[in-house]
Structures are given as structure tokens and as C-alpha cells.
Coordinates of C-alpha atoms and ligand atoms in Angstrom, one line a residue:
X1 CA -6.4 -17.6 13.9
X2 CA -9.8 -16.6 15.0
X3 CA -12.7 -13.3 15.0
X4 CA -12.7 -12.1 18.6
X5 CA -15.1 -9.2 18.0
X6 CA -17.1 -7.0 15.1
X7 CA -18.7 -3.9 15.3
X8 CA -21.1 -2.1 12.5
X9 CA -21.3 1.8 12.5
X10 CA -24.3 3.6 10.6
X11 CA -23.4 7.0 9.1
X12 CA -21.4 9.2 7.0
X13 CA -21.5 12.3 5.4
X14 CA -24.7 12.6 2.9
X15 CA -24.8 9.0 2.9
X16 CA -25.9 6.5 5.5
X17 CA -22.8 3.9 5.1
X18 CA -23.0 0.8 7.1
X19 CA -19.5 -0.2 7.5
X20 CA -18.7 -3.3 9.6
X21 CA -14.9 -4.0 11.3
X22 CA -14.7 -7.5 11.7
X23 CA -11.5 -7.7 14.3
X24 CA -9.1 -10.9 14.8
X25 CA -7.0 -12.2 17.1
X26 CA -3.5 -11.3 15.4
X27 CA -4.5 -7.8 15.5
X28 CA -5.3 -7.8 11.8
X29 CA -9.3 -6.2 11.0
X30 CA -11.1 -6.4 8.2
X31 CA -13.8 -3.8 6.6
X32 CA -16.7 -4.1 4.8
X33 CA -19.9 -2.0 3.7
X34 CA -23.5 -3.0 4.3
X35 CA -25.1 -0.2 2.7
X36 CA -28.9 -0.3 1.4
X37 CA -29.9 2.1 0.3
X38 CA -32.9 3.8 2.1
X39 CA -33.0 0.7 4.2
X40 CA -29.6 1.1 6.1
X41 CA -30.9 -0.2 9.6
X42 CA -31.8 -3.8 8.4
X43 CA -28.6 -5.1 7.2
X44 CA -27.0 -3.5 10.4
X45 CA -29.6 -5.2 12.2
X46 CA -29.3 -8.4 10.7
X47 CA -25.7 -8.7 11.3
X48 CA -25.6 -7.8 14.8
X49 CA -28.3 -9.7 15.7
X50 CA -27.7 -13.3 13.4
X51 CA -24.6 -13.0 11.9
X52 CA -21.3 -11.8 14.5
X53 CA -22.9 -14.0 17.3
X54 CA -22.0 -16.8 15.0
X55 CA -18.7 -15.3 13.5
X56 CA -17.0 -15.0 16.9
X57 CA -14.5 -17.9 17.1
X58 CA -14.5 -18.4 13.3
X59 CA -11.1 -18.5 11.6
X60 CA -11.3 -15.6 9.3
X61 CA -9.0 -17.1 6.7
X62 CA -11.6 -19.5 6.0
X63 CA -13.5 -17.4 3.7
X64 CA -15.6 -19.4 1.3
X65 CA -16.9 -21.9 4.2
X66 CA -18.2 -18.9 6.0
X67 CA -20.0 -17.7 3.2
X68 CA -21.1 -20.9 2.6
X69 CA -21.9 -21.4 6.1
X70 CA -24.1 -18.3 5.9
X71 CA -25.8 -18.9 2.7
X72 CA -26.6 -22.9 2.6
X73 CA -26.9 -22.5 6.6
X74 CA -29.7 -19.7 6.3
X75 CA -33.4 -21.5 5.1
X76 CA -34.9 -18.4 3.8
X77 CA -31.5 -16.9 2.2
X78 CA -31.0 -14.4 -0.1
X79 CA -32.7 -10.9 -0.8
X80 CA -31.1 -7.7 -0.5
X81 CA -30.8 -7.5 2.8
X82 CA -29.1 -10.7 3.9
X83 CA -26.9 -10.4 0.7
X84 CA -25.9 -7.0 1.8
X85 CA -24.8 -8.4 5.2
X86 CA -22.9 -11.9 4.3
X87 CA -21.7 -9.1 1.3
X88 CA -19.8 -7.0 4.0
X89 CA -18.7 -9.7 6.3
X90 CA -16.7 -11.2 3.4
X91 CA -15.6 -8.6 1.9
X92 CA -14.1 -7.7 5.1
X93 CA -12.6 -11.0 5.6
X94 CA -10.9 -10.8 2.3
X95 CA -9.4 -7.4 3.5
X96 CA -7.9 -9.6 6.1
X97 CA -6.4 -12.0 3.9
X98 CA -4.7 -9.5 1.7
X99 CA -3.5 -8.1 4.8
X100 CA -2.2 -11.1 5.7
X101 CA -0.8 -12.0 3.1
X102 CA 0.7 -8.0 2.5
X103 CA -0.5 -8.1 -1.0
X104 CA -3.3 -5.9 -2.5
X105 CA -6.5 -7.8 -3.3
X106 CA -6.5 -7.5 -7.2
X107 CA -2.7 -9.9 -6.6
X108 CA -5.0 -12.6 -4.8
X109 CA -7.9 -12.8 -7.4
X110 CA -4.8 -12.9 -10.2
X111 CA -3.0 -9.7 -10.9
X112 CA -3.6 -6.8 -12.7
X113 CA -5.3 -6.7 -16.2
X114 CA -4.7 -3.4 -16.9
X115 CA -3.4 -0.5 -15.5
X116 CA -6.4 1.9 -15.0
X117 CA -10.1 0.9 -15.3
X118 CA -12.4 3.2 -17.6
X119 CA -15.3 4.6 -14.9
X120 CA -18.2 6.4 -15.9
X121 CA -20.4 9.7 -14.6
X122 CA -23.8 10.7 -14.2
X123 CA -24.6 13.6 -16.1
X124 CA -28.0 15.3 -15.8
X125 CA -30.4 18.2 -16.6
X126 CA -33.6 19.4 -15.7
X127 CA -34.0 19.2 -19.6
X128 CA -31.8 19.0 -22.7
X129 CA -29.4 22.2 -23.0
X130 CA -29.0 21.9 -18.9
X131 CA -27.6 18.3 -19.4
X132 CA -25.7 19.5 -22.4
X133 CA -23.6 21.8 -19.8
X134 CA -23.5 19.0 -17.6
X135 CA -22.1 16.6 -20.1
X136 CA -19.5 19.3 -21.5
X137 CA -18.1 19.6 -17.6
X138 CA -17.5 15.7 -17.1
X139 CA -15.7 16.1 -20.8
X140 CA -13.6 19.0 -19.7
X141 CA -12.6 16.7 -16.7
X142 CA -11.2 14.0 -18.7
X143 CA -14.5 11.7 -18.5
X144 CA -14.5 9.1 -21.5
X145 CA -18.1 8.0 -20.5
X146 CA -21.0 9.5 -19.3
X147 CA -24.5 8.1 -18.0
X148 CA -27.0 10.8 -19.7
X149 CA -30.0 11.3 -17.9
X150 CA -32.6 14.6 -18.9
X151 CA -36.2 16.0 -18.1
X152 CA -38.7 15.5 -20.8
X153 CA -40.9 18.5 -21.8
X154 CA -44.4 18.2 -21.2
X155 CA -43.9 15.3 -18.5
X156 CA -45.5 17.0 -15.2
X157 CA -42.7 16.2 -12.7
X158 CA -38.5 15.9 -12.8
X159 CA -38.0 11.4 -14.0
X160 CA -35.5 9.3 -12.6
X161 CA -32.6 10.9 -11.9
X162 CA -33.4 14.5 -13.1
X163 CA -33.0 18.0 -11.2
X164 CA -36.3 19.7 -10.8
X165 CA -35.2 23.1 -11.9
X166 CA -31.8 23.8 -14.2
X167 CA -28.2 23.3 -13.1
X168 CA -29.3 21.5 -10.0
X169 CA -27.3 20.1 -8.0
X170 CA -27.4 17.6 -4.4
X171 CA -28.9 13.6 -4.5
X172 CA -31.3 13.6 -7.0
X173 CA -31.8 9.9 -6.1
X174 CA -32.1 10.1 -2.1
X175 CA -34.7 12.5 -0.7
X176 CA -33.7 12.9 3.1
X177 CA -36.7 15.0 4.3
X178 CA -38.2 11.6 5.7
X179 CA -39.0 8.0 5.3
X180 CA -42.5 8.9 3.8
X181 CA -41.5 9.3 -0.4
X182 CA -42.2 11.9 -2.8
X183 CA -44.3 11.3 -6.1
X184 CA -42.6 11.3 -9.6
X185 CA -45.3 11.4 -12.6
X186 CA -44.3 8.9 -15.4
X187 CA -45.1 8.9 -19.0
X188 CA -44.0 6.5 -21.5
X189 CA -45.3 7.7 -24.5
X190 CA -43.7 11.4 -23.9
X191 CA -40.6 9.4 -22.8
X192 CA -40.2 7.2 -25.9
X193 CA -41.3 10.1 -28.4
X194 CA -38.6 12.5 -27.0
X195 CA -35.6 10.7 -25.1
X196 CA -34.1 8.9 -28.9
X197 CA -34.0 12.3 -30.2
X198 CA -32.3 13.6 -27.1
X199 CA -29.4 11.2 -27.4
X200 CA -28.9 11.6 -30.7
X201 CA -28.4 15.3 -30.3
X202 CA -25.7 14.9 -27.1
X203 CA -24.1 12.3 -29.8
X204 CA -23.8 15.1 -32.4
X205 CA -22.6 17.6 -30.0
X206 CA -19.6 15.6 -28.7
X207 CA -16.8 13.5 -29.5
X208 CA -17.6 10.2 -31.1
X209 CA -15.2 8.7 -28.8
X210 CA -17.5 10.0 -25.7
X211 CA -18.8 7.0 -24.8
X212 CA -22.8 7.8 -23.6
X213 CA -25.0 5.5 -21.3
X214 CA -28.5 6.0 -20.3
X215 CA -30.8 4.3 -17.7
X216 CA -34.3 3.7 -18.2
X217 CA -34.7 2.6 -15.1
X218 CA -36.9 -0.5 -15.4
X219 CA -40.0 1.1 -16.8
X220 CA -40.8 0.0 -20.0
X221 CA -42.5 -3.4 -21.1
X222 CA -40.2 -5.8 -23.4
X223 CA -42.1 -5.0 -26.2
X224 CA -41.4 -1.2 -25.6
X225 CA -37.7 -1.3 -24.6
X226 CA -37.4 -3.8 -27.9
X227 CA -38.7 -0.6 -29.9
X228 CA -36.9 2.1 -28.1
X229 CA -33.2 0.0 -27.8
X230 CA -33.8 0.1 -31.3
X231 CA -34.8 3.8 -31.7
X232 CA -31.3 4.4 -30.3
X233 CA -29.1 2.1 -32.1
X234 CA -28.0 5.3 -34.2
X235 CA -26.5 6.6 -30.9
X236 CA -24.0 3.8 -30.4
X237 CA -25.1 4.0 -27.1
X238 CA -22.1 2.2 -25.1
X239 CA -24.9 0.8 -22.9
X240 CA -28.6 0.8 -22.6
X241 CA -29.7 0.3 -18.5
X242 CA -32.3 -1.4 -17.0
X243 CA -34.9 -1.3 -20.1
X244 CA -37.2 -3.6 -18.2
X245 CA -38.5 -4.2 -14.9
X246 CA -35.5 -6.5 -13.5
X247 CA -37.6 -9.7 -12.0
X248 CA -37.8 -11.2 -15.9
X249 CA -35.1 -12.6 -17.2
X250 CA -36.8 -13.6 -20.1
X251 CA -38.1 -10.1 -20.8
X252 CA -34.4 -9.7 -22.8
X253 CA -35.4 -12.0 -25.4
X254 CA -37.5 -9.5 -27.5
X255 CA -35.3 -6.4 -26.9
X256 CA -31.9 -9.1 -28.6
X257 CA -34.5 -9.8 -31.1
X258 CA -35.0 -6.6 -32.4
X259 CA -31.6 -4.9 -32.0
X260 CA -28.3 -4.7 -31.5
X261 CA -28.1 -1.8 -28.9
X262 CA -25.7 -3.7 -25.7
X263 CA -27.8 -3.8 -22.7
X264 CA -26.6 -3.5 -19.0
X265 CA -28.4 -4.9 -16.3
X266 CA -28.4 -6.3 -12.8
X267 CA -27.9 -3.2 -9.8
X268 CA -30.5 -4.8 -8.2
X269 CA -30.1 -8.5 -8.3
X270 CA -28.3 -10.2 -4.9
X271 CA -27.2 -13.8 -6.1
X272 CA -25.9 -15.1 -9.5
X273 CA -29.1 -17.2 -9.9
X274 CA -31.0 -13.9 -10.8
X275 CA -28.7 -13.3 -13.6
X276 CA -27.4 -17.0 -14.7
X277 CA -30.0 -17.5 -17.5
X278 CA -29.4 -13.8 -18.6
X279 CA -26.1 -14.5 -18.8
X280 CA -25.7 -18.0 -20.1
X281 CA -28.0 -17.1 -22.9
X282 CA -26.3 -14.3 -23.9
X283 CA -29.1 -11.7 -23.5
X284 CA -27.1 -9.2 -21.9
X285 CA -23.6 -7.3 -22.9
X286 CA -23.2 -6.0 -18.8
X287 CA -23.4 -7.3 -15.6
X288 CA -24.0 -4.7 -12.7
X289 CA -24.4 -6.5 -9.5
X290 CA -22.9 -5.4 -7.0
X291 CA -20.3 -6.5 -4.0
X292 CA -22.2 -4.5 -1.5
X293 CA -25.5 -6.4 -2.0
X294 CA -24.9 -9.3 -4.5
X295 CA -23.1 -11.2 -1.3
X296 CA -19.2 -10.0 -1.4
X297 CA -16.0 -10.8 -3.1
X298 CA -16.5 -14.2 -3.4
X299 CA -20.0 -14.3 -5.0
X300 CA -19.2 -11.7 -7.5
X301 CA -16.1 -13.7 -8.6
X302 CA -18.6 -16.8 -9.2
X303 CA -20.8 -13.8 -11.4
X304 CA -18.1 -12.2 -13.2
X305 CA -16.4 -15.9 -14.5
X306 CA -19.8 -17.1 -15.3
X307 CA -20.2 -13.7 -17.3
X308 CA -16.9 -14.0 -18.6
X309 CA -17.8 -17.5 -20.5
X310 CA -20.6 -15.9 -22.3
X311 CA -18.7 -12.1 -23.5
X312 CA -20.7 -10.7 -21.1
X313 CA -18.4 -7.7 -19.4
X314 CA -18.8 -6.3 -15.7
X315 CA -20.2 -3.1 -15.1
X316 CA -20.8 -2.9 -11.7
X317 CA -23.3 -0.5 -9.7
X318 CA -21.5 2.6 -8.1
X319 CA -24.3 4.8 -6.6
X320 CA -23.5 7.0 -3.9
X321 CA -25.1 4.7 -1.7
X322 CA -22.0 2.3 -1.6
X323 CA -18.9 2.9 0.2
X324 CA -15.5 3.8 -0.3
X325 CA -15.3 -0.1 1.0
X326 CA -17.4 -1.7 -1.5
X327 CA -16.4 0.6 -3.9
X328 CA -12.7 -0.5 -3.5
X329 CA -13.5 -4.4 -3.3
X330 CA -15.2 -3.7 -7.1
X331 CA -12.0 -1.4 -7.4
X332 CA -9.7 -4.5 -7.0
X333 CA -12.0 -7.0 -9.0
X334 CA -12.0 -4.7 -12.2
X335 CA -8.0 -4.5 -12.2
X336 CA -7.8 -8.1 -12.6
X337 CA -11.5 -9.3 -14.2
X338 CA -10.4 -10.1 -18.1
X339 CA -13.9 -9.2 -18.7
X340 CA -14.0 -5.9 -17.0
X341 CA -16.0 -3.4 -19.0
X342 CA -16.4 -0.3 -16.9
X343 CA -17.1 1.1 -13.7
X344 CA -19.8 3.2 -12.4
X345 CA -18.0 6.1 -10.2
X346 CA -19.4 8.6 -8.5
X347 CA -17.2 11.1 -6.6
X348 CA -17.4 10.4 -3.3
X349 CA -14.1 12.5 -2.2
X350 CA -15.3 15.6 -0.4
X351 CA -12.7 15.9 2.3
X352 CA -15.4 14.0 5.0
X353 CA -15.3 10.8 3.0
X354 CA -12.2 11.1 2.8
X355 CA -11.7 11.7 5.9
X356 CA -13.6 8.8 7.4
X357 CA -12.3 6.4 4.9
X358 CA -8.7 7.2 4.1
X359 CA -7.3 5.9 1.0
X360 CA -4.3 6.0 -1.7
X361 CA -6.8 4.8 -5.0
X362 CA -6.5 7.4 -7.3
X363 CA -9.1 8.4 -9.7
X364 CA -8.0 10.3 -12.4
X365 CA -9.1 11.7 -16.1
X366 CA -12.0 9.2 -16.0
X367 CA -9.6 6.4 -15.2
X368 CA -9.3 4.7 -11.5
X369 CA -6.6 3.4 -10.1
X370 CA -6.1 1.1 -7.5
X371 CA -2.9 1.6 -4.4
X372 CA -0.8 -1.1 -3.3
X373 CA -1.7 -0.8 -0.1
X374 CA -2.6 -4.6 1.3
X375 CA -6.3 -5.4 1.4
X376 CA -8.7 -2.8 -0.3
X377 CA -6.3 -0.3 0.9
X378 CA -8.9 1.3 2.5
X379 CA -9.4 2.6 6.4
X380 CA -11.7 3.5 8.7
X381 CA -11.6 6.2 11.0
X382 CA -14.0 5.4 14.0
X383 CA -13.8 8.6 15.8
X384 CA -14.9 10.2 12.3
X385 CA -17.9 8.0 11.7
X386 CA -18.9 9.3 15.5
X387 CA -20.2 12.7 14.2
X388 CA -22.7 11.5 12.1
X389 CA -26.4 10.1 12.8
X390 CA -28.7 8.4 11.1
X391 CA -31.3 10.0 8.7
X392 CA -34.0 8.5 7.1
X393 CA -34.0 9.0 3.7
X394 CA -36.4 7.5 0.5
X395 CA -36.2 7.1 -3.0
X396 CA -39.2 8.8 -4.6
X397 CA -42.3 6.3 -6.0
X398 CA -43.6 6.7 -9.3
X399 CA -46.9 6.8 -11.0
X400 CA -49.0 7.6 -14.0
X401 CA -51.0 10.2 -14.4
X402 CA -54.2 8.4 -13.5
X403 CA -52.5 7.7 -10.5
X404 CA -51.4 3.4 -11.3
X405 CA -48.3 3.1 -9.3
X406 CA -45.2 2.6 -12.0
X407 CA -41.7 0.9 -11.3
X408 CA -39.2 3.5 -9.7
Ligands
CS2_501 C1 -29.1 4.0 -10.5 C2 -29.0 4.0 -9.1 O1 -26.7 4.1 -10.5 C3 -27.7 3.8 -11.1 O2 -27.6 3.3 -12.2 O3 -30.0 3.2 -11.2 O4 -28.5 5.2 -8.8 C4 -30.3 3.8 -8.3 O5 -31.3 4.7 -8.6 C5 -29.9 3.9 -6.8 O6 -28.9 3.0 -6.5 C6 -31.1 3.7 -5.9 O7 -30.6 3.7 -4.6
MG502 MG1 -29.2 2.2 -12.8

């Protein structure tokens, strides 16, 4: 059996999804997602230019010597970017292998687990009461977790993953007007003296089942997310995100020192050696890499068993940015992972998306659940993906007041 041909598309509705259809000579394709966020081009480039020129010929069953062929073969590997492309190509090759074989992925990596996987939502507000309505809506739709995410008084400008003015609605993470981003004003102190209170309060005012997350978004130092993880431990915060710029591993240590608040990290590592000592020394409750750019299927699996030795659970990235392709590789994964934790899900399904990437996965009450269908059960509709261009988008930078850039 053997690649004849693969093609990568850029574009989608409010997204830009890189999607690559890796075709074989029994008739049988593949599909993967490349998407990066705000850098969508370079992965597409990089696979078009490097990678399918050396796929052609390749037989597609052989999954882990590609990757490895792709990985130990490239001298400057990793990053983002190349892990976003080898991501897609093997992702796409395990949609072949399911279809092959006629079975749905999870059968392949070992069966189901469970029957639905728990997924979680982003609720926001431009400030407290506004998220409040926000978090009562997810409720009301059967949600059993939410990501909680508000303004804080007195800072000058909407933080990460805020609406500037009440009930706001749209991507609050990409800005499409350009390539050139806006400015967000941080301020830890007003951060740390108002978000613990803030939490609480959304505690109080729902369920204790409700189970609440909330991203930092790697801005505080160790010593600071040590004190604020355990400012919060009254919450029984399901998980604390990203408390610390994500290049230092060792950063955890203090934070696990000083409480016992789980911490979830990892959306924007690419290989398992940016997470191994976090994980094999137990400094973290969650894994979030993901399959889009933490190098496919079969790296994750390597992640996700590591992880699974040390009661580390997954909890993998689900932005908007990644596909209903990517989305439906981690789909397959957290049916059968015995460590699955939960799944970050944002509703993708107008009727475009759904339209360009038809599907039988079911999401439902805050529970998904994956189809039968062979493969990730997912397709691609090329004439679809035709109506869309390109558009540059950014993710806005941060600073202080005094103007010292900050961590977005
Ligand atoms: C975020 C991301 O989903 C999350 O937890 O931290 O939305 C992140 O801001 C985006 O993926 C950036 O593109
Ligand atoms: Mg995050």
C-alpha cells in the first residue's frame, strides 16, 4: 500500500483550519489538522514544501516509522510548528488505519473506558455578575464544568480571555482585524487581590458538584501562583491553568509546596520532553498537550501513558483554533485513556463547521460522545472549504502599566 498524493487546505468559518488529506493508493484517505493558531501558513508551508515530497511512496500503514522518520530524521526538530505538521500527517494516517481496519480509533488504542467523556466550557464576563449569567447558561445546558474567566475592576483593559463590555460575545482570544496585535494592560497585584474572592463567590452561587476551572494564563512568578493556588484552595477549584510561564518545569515545585490546589498545564508544549520531568515528578494533576501541535496520535499516546504512571490525568487543549479533526483524534484517545480526566470543548457546530467537517460525535449535557464510524469518523468536504480565505488574525500582547511587555 502506498501515499500517492496529499493536499493541505487553509480556511474555515471564523477559524483558519489547516486540514491536510493524505490520499492512498486503495482509495482509502486520511485527515488531519495543522492548525496554529495565528500562524496557520507555516505549518501549511512546512508540509507542502518538506514533508509530502517525502511521504509520497510511503506505506501509510507504517505509522510510527514515519513519525520517527520525521522526527529523528529532521536536525532542528520540534517546535510548534513542525509538531503541528508531523501532528496532522499522523493523525491522518491513523484515520487510515481505522479505516482499514473498519474499526473506530478508540477500538485500536484499546477500547472504550467509558461511555461519555466529561468536557468543559469557557464561561466569561466583562466582570463578575456578567460571568455569573454566563456560568448559569452553561449550567442550564447540562455543563458539569466550566473554565471561569472575569474582568477585574480597576484593571485598565479587558485580561485574558475577557469581553470588553458585558454579555459579549465573538473570539475573545483571536482578534482578526490584522496581523499587527492589540494591547491588554496587566496587573498582578489587582489580579491576585480580587480574582480568589471572585471564585469563591461563583462557588457559593452554584452547585458544589459544578466543577469550576480557571486559567491564569502563565503570568504569575512561582512564588506568586504558590500564594494564589493557595488563596483558592477553599474553591476546590477542579483545576488551576497555566499559573506560570510554561518554559520552567521546575517553576511547579513551590506552587506543590505550598498547596494542594491540582494544577493543569501543558497547551503549549509540542513533545513529551517539555512535560516528562513535570510529570514524572508528580508536579502536575493535568496534562493539556495537544494532538494538533504536540506531534499526533502517536506522541500523545507516549504522553498520556507516561502521565498515566504518575496519576497525572489528561486534559487536553480544545480552543477553537483546533479542528473538528484534531478535536476527534483527542475525542477517540479520551474514550479509551484510563487516565482521562476531561476535555476542553468548545462548540464548534454552527451549521458551516458542520458542514465542512461532517460528523456523527455527539456532544451532549456536557458529555461527548464518540460515533462508530471507522477512523475519527470525521469528513471533509473540499468544495466547502473552497469558500473560505485566509485572514490574518493575532492574539493580543500584554503589558504593564509602565509599559514592560508581560506573558500573554
Ligand atoms: C487557552 C487558549 O483554551 C485555553 O485554555 O489558554 O484558548 C489560548 O489562549 C489559545 O489557544 C491561544 O490561541
Ligand atoms: Mg489555557
Amino acid at each position: 500500500m502506498k501515499i500517492t498524493g496529499a493536499k493541505v487546505f487553509v480556511g474555515g468559518p471564523a477559524k483558519n483550519y489547516v486540514t491536510l488529506k493524505i490520499m492512498t493508493d486503495q482509495g482509502v484517505h486520511g485527515l488531519g489538522d495543522a492548525t496554529l493558531n495565528n500562524r496557520e501558513t507555516l505549518p501549511a508551508k512546512y508540509l507542502q514544501d518538506y514533508l509530502i515530497p517525502n511521504l509520497i511512496g510511503m506505506d501509510p500503514r507504517n505509522s510510527e516509522d514515519i513519525w520517527q522518520y520525521f522526527y529523528r530524521g529532521a536536525y532542528f526538530r520540534r517546535g510548534p510548528i513542525a509538531m503541528a505538521a508531523f501532528g496532522a500527517i499522523d493523525t491522518a494516517l491513523w484515520d487510515i488505519k481505522g479505516k482499514l481496519a473498519n474499526m473506530p480509533l478508540y477500538q485500536l488504542f484499546g477500547g472504550k473506558s467509558r461511555d461519555g467523556a466529561m468536557v468543559y466550557a469557557h464561561a466569561t464576563g466583562a466582570d463578575l455578575p456578567d460571568l455569573m449569567d454566563s456560568v448559569a447558561s452553561y449550567v442550564e445546558q447540562g455543563y458539569k464544568a466550566v473554565r471561569v474567566q472575569c474582568g477585574i475592576p480597576s484593571m485598565p483593559t479587558a485580561s485574558y480571555a475577557v469581553p470588553d463590555k458585558k454579555g459579549g460575545e465573538g473570539d475573545y482570544i483571536t482578534d482578526y482585524s490584522g496581523i499587527i496585535p492589540k494591547t491588554e494592560i496587566w496587573d498582578t497585584d489587582r489580579y491576585m487581590r480580587y480574582m480568589p474572592s471572585a471564585l469563591m463567590e461563583v462557588r457559593e452561587k452554584f452547585e458544589p458538584d459544578l466543577k469550576i476551572l480557571h486559567d491564569v494564563h502563565h503570568r504569575l512568578s512561582p512564588r506568586e501562583a504558590a500564594a494564589f493556588a493557595k488563596a483558592v484552595e477553599p474553591v476546590g477549584l477542579y483545576w488551576l491553568e497555566d499559573p506560570t510561564p510554561a518554559e520552567d518545569q521546575d517553576a511547579l515545585r513551590l506552587i506543590r509546596q505550598h498547596s494542594t490546589t491540582p494544577i493543569a498545564i501543558g497547551e503549549v508544549f509540542n513533545s513529551i520532553w517539555d512535560c516528562n520531568k513535570l510529570i514524572e515528578n508528580e508536579l502536575i494533576d493535568f496534562i493539556r498537550v495537544a494532538a494538533t501541535y504536540g506531534g499526533g496520535i502517536t506522541h500523545l499516546k507516549r504522553i498520556i501513558d507516561l502521565a498515566a504512571l504518575h496519576h497525572v490525568r489528561t486534559g487536553f487543549h480544545g480552543a477553537p483554533s483546533h479542528s473538528p479533526i484534531s478535536m476527534a483524534a483527542q475525542h477517540h484517545l479520551n474514550a479509551w485513556a484510563p487516565n482521562f480526566g476531561i476535555q476542553e470543548y468548545l462548540v464548534l457546530g454552527t451549521k458551516e463547521c458542520d458542514a465542512l467537517f461532517p460528523s456523527a460525535h455527539v456532544m451532549t449535557d456536557g458529555m461527548f460522545y464518540v460515533s462508530d464510524a471507522p477512523g475519527l469518523g470525521v469528513d471533509f468536504d473540499e468544495k466547502e472549504v473552497a469558500r473560505y480565505e485566509y485572514k490574518a488574525g493575532s492574539h493580543p500582547i500584554v503589558r504593564l502599566e509602565d509599559g514592560t511587555m508581560w506573558d500573554y
